[in-house]
Short mmCIF file of C-alpha atoms in Angstrom, two decimals:
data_model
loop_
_atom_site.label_atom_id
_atom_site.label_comp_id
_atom_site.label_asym_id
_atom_site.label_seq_id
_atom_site.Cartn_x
_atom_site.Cartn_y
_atom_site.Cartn_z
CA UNK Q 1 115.52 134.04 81.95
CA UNK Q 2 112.39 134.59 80.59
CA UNK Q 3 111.46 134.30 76.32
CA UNK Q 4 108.03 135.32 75.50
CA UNK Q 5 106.42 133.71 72.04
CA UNK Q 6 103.45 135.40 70.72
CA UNK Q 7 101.62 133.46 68.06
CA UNK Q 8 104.00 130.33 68.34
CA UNK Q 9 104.16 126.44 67.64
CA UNK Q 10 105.35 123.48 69.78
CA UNK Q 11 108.71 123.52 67.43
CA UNK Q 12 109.71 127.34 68.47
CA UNK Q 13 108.29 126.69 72.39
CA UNK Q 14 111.14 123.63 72.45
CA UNK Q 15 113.65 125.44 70.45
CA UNK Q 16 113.68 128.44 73.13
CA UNK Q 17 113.57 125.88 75.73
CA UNK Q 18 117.14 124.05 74.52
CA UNK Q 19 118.43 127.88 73.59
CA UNK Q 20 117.62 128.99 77.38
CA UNK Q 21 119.35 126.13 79.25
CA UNK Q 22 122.06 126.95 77.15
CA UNK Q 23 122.05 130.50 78.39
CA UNK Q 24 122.19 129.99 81.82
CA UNK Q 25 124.76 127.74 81.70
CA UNK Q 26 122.30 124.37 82.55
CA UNK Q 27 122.49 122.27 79.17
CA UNK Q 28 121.76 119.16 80.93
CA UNK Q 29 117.66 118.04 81.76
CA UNK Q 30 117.76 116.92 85.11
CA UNK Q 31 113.74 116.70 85.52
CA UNK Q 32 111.82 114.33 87.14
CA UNK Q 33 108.57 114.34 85.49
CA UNK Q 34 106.38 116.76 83.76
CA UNK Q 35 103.75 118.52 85.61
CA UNK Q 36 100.72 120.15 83.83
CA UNK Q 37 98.62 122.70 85.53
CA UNK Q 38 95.16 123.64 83.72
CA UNK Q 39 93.85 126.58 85.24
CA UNK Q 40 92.34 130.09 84.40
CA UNK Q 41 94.12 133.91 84.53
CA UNK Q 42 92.91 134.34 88.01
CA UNK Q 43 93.85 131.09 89.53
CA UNK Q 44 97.68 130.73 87.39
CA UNK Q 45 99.96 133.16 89.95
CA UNK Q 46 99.16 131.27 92.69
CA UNK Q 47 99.41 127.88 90.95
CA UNK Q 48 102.62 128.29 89.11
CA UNK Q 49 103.81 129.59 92.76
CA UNK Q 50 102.91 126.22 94.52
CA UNK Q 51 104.49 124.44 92.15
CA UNK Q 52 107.94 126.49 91.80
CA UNK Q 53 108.25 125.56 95.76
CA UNK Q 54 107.26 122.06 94.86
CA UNK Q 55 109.89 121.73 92.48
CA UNK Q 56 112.52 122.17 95.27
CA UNK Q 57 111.77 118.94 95.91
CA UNK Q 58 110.47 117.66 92.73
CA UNK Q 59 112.81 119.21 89.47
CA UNK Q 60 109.93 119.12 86.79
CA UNK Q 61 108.91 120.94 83.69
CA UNK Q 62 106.02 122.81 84.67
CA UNK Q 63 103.17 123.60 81.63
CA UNK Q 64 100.74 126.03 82.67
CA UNK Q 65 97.68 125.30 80.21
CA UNK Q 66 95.47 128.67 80.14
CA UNK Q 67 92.48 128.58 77.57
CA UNK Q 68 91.71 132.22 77.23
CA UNK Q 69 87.88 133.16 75.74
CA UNK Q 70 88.01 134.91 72.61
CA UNK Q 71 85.10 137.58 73.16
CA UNK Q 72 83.77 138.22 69.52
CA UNK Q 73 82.89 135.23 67.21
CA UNK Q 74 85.16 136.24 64.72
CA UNK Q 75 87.95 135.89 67.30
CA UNK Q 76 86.70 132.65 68.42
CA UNK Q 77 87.49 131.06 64.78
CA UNK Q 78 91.17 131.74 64.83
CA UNK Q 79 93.81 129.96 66.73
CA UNK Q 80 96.17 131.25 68.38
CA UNK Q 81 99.09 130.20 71.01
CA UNK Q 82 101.07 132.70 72.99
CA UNK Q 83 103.77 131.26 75.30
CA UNK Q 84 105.94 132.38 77.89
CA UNK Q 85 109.34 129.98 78.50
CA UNK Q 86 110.75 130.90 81.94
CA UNK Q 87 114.83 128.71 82.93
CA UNK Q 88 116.88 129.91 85.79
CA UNK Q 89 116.02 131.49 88.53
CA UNK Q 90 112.69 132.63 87.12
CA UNK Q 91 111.44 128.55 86.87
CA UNK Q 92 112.45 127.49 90.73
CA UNK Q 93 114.29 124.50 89.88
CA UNK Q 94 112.99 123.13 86.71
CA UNK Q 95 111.53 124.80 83.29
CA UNK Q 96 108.57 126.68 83.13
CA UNK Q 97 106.20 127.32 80.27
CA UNK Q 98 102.87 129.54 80.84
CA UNK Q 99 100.55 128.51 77.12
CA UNK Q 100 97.96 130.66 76.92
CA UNK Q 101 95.49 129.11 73.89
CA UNK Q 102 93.11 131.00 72.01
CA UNK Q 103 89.99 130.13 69.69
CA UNK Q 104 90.03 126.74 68.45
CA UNK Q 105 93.16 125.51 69.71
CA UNK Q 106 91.77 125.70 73.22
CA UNK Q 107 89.53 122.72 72.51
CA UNK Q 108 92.83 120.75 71.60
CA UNK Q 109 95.49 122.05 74.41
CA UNK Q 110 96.34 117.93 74.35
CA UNK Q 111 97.88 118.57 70.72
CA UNK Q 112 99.90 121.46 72.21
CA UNK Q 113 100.89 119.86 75.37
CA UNK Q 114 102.28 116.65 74.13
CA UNK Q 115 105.14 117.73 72.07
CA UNK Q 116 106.42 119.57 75.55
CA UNK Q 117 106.52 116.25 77.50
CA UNK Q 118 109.67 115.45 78.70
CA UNK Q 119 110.70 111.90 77.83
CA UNK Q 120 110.10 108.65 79.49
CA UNK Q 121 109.38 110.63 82.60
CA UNK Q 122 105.94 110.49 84.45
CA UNK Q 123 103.41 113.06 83.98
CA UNK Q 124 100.79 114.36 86.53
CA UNK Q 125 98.22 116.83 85.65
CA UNK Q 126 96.57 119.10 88.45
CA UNK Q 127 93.62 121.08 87.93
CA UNK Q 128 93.64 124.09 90.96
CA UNK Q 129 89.90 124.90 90.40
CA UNK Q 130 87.16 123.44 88.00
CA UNK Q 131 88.00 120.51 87.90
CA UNK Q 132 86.29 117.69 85.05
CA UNK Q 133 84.10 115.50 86.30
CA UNK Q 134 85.82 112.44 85.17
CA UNK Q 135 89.68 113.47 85.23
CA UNK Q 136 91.00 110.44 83.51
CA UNK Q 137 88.58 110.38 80.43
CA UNK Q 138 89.84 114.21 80.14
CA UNK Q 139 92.10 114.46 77.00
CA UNK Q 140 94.66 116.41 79.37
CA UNK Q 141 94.15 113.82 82.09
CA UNK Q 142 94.47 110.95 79.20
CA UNK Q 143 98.36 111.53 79.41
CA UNK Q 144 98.90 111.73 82.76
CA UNK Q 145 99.54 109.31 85.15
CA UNK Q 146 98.40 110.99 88.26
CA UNK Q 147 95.54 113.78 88.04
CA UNK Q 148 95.19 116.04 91.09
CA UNK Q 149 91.67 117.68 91.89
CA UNK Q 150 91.02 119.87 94.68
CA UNK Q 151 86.93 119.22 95.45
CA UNK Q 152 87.66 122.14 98.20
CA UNK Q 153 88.00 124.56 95.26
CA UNK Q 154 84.48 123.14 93.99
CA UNK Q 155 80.89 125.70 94.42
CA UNK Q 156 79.57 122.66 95.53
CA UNK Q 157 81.66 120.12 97.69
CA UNK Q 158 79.80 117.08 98.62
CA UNK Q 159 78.51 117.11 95.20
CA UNK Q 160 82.14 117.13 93.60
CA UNK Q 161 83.04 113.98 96.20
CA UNK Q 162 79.93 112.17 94.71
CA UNK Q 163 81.63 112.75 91.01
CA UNK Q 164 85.36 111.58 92.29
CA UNK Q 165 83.31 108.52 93.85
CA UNK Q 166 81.65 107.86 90.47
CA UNK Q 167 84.42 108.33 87.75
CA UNK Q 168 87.38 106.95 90.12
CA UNK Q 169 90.00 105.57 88.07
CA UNK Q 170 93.64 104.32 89.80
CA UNK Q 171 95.86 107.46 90.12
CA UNK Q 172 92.99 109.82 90.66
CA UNK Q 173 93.80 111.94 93.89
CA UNK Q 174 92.54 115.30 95.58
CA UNK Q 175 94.43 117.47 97.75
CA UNK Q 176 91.23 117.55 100.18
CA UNK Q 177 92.22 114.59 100.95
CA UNK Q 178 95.76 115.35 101.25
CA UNK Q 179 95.38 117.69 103.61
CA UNK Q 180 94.10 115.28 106.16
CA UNK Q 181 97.83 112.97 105.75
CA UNK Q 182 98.11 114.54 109.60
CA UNK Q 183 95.02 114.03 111.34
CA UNK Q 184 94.99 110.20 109.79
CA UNK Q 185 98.68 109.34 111.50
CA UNK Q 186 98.06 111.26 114.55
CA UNK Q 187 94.52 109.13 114.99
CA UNK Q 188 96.56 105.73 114.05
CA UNK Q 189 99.21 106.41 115.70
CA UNK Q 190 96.51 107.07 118.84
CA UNK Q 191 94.93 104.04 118.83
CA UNK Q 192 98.07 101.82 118.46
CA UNK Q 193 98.87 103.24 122.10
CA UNK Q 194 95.30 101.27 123.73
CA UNK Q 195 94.01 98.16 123.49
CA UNK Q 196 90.04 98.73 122.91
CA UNK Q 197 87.28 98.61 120.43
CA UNK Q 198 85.85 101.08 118.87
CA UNK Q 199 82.13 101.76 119.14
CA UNK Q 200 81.06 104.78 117.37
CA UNK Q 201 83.48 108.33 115.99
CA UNK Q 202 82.38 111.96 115.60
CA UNK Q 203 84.53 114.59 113.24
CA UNK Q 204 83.77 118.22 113.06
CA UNK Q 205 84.67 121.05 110.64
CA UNK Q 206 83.74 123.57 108.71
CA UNK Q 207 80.74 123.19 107.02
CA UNK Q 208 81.56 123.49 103.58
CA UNK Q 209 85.02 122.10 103.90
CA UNK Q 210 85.34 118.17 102.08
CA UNK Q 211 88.11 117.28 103.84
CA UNK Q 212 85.66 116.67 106.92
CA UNK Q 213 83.47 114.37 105.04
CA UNK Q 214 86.26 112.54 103.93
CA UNK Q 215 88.05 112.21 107.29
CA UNK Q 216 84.74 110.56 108.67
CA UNK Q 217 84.57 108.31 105.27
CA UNK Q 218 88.13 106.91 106.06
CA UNK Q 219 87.36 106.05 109.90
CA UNK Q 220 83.91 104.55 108.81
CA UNK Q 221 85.77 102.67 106.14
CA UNK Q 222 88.90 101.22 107.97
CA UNK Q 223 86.60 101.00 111.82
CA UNK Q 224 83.43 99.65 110.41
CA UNK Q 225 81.57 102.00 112.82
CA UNK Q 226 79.18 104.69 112.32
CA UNK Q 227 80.48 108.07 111.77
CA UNK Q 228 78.83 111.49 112.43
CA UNK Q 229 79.58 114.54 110.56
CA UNK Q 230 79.24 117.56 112.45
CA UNK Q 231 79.65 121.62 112.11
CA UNK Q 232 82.05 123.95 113.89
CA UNK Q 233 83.10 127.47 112.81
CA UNK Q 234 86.83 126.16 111.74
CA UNK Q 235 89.08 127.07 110.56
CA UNK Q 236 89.03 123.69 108.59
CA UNK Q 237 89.21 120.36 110.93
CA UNK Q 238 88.63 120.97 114.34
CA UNK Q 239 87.77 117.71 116.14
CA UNK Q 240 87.61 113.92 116.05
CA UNK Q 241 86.10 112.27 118.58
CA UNK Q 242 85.81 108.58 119.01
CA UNK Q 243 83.76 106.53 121.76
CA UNK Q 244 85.48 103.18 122.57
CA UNK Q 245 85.09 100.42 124.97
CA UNK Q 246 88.40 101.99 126.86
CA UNK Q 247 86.86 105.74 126.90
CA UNK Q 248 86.69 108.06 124.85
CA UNK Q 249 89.82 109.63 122.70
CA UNK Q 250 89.29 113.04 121.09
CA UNK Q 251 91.98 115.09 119.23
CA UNK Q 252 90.95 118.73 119.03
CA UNK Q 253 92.51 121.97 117.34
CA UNK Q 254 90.90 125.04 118.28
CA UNK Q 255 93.09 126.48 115.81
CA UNK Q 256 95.37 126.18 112.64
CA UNK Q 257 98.44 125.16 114.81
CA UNK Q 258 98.16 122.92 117.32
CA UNK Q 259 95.77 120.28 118.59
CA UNK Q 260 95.45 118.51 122.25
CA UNK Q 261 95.23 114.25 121.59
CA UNK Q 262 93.35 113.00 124.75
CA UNK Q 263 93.26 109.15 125.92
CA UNK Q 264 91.33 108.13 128.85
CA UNK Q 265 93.64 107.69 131.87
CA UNK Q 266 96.58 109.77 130.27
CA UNK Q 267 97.79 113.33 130.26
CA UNK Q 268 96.37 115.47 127.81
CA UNK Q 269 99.19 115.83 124.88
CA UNK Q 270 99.91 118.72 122.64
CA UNK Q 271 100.52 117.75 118.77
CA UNK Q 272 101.83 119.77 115.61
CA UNK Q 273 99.00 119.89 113.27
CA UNK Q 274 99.53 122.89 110.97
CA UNK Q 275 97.43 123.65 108.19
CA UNK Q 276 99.70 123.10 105.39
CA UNK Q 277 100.34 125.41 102.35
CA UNK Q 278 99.29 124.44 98.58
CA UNK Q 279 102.44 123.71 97.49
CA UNK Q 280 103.03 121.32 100.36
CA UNK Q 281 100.25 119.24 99.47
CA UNK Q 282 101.30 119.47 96.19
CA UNK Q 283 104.81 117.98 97.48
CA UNK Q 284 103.63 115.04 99.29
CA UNK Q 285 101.36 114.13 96.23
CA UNK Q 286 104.28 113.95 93.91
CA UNK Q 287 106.24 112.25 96.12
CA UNK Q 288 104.73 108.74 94.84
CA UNK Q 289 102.77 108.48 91.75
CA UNK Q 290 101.11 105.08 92.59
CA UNK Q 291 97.29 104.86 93.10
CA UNK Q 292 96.23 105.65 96.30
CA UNK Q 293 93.64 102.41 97.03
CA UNK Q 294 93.58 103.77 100.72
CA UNK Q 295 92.01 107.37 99.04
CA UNK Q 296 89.88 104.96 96.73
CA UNK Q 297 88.22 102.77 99.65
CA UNK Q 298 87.66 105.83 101.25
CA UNK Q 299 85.79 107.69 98.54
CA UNK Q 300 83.70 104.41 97.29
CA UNK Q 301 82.40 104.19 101.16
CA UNK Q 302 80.04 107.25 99.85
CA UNK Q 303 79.31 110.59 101.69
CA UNK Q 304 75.68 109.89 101.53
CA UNK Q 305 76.33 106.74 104.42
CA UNK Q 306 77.88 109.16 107.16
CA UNK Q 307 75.10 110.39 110.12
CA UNK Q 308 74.12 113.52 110.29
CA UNK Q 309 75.25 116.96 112.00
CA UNK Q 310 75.59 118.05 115.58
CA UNK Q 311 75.87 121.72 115.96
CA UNK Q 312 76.79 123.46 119.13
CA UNK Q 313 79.96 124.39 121.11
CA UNK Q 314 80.24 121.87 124.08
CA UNK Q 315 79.25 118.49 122.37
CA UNK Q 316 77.20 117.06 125.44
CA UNK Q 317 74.32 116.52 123.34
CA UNK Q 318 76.52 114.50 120.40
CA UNK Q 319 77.97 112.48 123.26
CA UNK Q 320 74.93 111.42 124.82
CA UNK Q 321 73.39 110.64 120.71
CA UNK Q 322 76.41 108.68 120.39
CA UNK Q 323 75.78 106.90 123.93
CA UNK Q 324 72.30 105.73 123.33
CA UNK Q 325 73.03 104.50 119.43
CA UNK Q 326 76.15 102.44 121.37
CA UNK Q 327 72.78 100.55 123.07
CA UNK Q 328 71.30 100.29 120.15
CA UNK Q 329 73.21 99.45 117.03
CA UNK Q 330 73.59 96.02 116.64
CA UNK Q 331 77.00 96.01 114.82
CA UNK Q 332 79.45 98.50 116.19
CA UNK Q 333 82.60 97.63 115.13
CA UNK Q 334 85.68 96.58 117.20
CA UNK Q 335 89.25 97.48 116.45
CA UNK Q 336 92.34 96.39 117.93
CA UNK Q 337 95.25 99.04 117.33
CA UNK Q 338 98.06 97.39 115.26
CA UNK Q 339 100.43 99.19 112.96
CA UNK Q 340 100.98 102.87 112.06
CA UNK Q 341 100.70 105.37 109.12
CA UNK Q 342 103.26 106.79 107.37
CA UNK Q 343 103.40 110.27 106.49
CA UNK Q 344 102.94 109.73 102.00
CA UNK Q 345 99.45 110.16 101.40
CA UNK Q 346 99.98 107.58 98.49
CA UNK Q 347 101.04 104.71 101.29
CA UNK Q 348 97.68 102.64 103.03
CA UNK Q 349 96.74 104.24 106.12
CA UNK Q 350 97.68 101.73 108.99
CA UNK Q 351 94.37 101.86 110.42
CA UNK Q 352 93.49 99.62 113.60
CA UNK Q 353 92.22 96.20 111.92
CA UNK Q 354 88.56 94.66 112.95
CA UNK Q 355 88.70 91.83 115.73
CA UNK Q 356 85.50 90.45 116.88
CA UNK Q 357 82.63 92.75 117.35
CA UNK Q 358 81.61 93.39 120.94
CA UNK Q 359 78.79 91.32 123.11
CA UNK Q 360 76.33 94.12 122.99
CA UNK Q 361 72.40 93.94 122.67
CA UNK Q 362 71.06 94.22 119.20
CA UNK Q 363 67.76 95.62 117.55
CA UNK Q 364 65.71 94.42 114.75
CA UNK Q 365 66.10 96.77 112.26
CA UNK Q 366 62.73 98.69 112.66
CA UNK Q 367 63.34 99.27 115.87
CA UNK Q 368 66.45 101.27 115.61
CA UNK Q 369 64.83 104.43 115.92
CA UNK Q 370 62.76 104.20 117.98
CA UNK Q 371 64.03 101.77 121.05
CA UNK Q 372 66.60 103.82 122.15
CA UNK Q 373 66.11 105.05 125.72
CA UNK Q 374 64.26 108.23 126.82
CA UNK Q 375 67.68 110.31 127.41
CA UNK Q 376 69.41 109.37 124.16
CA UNK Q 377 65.54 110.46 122.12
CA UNK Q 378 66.15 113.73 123.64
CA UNK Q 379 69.77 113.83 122.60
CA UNK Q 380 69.27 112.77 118.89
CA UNK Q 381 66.17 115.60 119.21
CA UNK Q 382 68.28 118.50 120.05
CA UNK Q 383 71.44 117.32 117.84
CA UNK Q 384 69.10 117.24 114.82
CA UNK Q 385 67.55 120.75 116.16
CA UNK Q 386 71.07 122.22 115.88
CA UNK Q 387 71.78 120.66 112.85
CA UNK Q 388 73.68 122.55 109.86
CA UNK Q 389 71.93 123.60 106.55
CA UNK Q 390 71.43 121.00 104.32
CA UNK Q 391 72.77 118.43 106.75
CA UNK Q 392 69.71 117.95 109.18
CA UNK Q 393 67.82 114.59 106.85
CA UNK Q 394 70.74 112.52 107.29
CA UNK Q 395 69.53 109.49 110.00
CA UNK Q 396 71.14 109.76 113.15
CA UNK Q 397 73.64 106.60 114.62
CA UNK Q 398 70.64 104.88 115.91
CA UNK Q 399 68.78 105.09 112.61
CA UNK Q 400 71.35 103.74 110.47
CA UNK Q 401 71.89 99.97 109.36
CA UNK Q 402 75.12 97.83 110.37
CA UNK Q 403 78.44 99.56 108.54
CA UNK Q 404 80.19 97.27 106.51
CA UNK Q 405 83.17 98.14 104.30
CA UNK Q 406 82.62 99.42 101.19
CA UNK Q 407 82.92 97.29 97.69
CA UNK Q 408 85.63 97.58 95.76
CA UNK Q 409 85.85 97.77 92.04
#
C-alpha cells in the first residue's frame, strides 16, 4: 500500500503510517530499529532496494531522507516536505517512508526525522554515497547509534579513509570494510592450521578500491609486520600473500567467485569467496550495533604506514622485495595461530597473537635502504618501476621503520 503526502508534516506522515497498518491487516509494530538512509534521487532506488532485502532479516522502519535543490532563489526560501508512506508488500517487511525536503527544511531533515523514530528501538543511519566527513557530529548521525559510510562510493578513496581515521567515534562503520568479513576468516582461519611466524604480507586489488588498503591495515595491525599494497586489474580483492618462517601462504581469486588458499606442504584448496551484494553487507552490519574496536584499530593504524605498490602479473619481483626486506628489517613480527573469526563484522577478528619476534639480523636504521643485498636492490627497483599512479613514493619493506601497533584513543 502506498499513500503519497505532498506538502505534509511529521503529524500527517505518522497518521498515514497507523491508518496503513490498519489497512493491511498488520496493526501491531513488530520493528527492530529504525534505519535512516540519506541519499540523493539517483542513488535512492537502489538504496531503498538493499535495504527492503535487509529487512528480511532485520524488520525496521526505513526513512529515506532526500534533500532535493530548489533551482531558483525564490524556491530556495520556501519549505516544503513531500512524502511517500509505503506498508505491505510494497515496504519488504517493515514500513517505508521516502521524505523528499525542499528549501529550508533540507538544512533541518533532523527536525523531520525525529518525530518518525520508532520508540526505544536503536537507530542506524547509512549514507550510500557522500558521505560527511565526521558522521557522528552530523545532526542525522547525532541520533543514531550506528552510522554506515561506504568510502568505496567516495571520488577519492584513500583520502575518505584518512577522514574515517580522523573523526572516528565508537559505532562508526563502512561497508568497505565489510566487505572484507570473508577474506579476514578465511586468512585466520589459515593460519590457525600452521604453527609459524609471520615475516612480511602482500595484498592486491584494484587500484582504487579501499577495501584493499584496509585489508593490508588489519594484517599490519593484528601481525605487526610490514604490509605492501599492490595493483591488479580486479575485480575488487584478488590476492593476499604472506611470507612466513613455514613458507609462504597465499589466497588468490582470479575472480568474483572463488579463490584457491595455498599452505606450504598442503594441497591447494578451493574456498567460497563471493563478492557480496549491498544489501548483504548491509545485513551483517545490522546484525550487531556495538562498536567495532577491531574496524577502529584497523583504521587508526593509518593508510599512509602501508609499503608501496608492486605492479605486474606473476609477482616474482614482489617476492624477491619481500625476501631481501625479511634480511633486513630488524623487527618482523612473529605470530603464532590461535583462535578464529567469526563471520559478524562487529565481533574482533581472531587474528594470530604476537609471540617472540624471530632471531634475525637487524640494521641500524639508516641503513635500511640501502644494505639490502644486490638481488633484492634490483627487486625493490623494478617493483617501484611498475608501480601504480600515485602509489610509487611510498618506501618499500626495507625502507620502512619497525611496525608496532597502532595507539588507541
Amino acid at each position: 500500500m502506498k499513500t503519497d503526502l505532498t506538502d505534509t508534516t511529521a503529524s500527517k506522515i505518522n497518521k498515514a503510517l497507523v491508518k496503513g497498518r490498519r489497512a493491511v491487516g498488520t496493526p501491531a509494530v513488530g520493528m527492530v530499529l529504525t534505519l535512516v538512509i540519506v541519499t540523493d534521487e539517483e542513488n535512492a532506488y537502489d538504496a531503498l532496494k538493499a535495504a527492503n532485502d535487509a529487512s528480511r532479516e532485520h524488520p525496521s522502519r526505513t526513512l529515506v531522507v532526500i534533500k532535493r535543490v530548489s533551482r531558483s532563489p525564490r524556491d530556495r526560501t520556501k519549505s516544503r516536505l513531500d512524502a511517500e508512506v509505503r506498508v505491505g508488500a510494497d515496504a519488504g517487511t517493515g514500513e517505508t517512508v521516502v521524505l523528499r525536503l525542499y528549501g529550508e527544511v533540507a538544512d533541518h531533515a533532523q527536525s523531520v526525522v525525529l518525530p518518525l523514530l520508532l520508540p526505544d528501538a536503536p537507530v542506524v543511519v547509512w549514507w550510500p554515497v557522500s558521505a560527511p566527513l565526521d558522521p557522528a557530529r552530523d545532526p542525522l548521525g547525532a541520533l543514531a547509534q550506528r552510522r554506515v559510510t561506504d568510502s568505496y562510493a567516495a571520488e577519492k578513496p584513500i583520502d575518505e579513509l584518512r577522514a574515517r581515521a580522523d573523526n572516528y567515534e565508537p559505532g562508526d562503520t563502512d561497508l568497505a570494510w565489510t566487505r572484507i568479513t570473508p577474506w579476514r576468516s578465511m586468512l585466520a582461519a589459515a593460519l590457525d592450521q600452521v604453527d609459524c611466524e609471520v615475516i612480511s604480507a602482500e595484498v592486491r586489488g584494484e587500484q582504487y578500491n579501499p577495501s584493499v588498503e584496509l585489508l593490508a591495515m588489519w594484517l599490519a595491525d593484528r601481525l605487526h609486520v610490514h604490509v605492501r599494497r599492490g595493483v591488479s586489474a580486479g575485480p575488487g580483492l584478488t590476492e593476499v600473500r604472506m611470507l612466513t618462517s613455514t613458507g609462504p601462504i597465499r589466497l588468490h581469486r582470479p575472480d568474483a567467485g572463488l579463490a584457491t588458499l595455498t599452505l606450504e606442504d598442503q594441497p591447494d584448496r578451493a574456498v567460497a569467496l563471493k563478492r557480496r551484494e549491498t544489501s548483504e553487507l548491509l545485513t551483517e552490519e545490522l546484525r550487531r550495533l556495538d562498536p567495532d574496536d577491531t574496524y577502529a584499530s584497523a583504521l587508526r593504524f593509518g593508510v599512509d604506514r602501508l609499503g608501496g605498490t608492486s605492479g605486474g602479473s606473476s609477482g616474482s619481483a614482489s617476492t624477491a622485495a619481500t625476501a631481501a626486506a625479511t634480511a633486513t628489517d630488524g623487527a618482523p613480527g612473529a605470530v603464532s595461530a590461535s583462535g578464529s573469526e567469526s563471520g559478524s563484522v562487529g565481533a574482533p577478528a581472531a587474528a594470530p597473537t604476537r609471540t617472540s619476534a624471530p632471531a634475525l639480523p637487524s640494521a641500524a636504521p639508516s641503513d635500511w635502504a640501502g644494505s639490502a643485498s644486490s638481488t633484492g636492490s634490483a627487486a625493490s627497483a623494478a617493483s617501484v618501476a611498475s608501480a601504480g599512479v600515485g602509489d610509487a613514493e611510498r618506501p618499500t619493506p626495507a625502507q620502512m621503520p619497525p611496525v608496532k601497533k597502532a595507539a588507541t584513543q
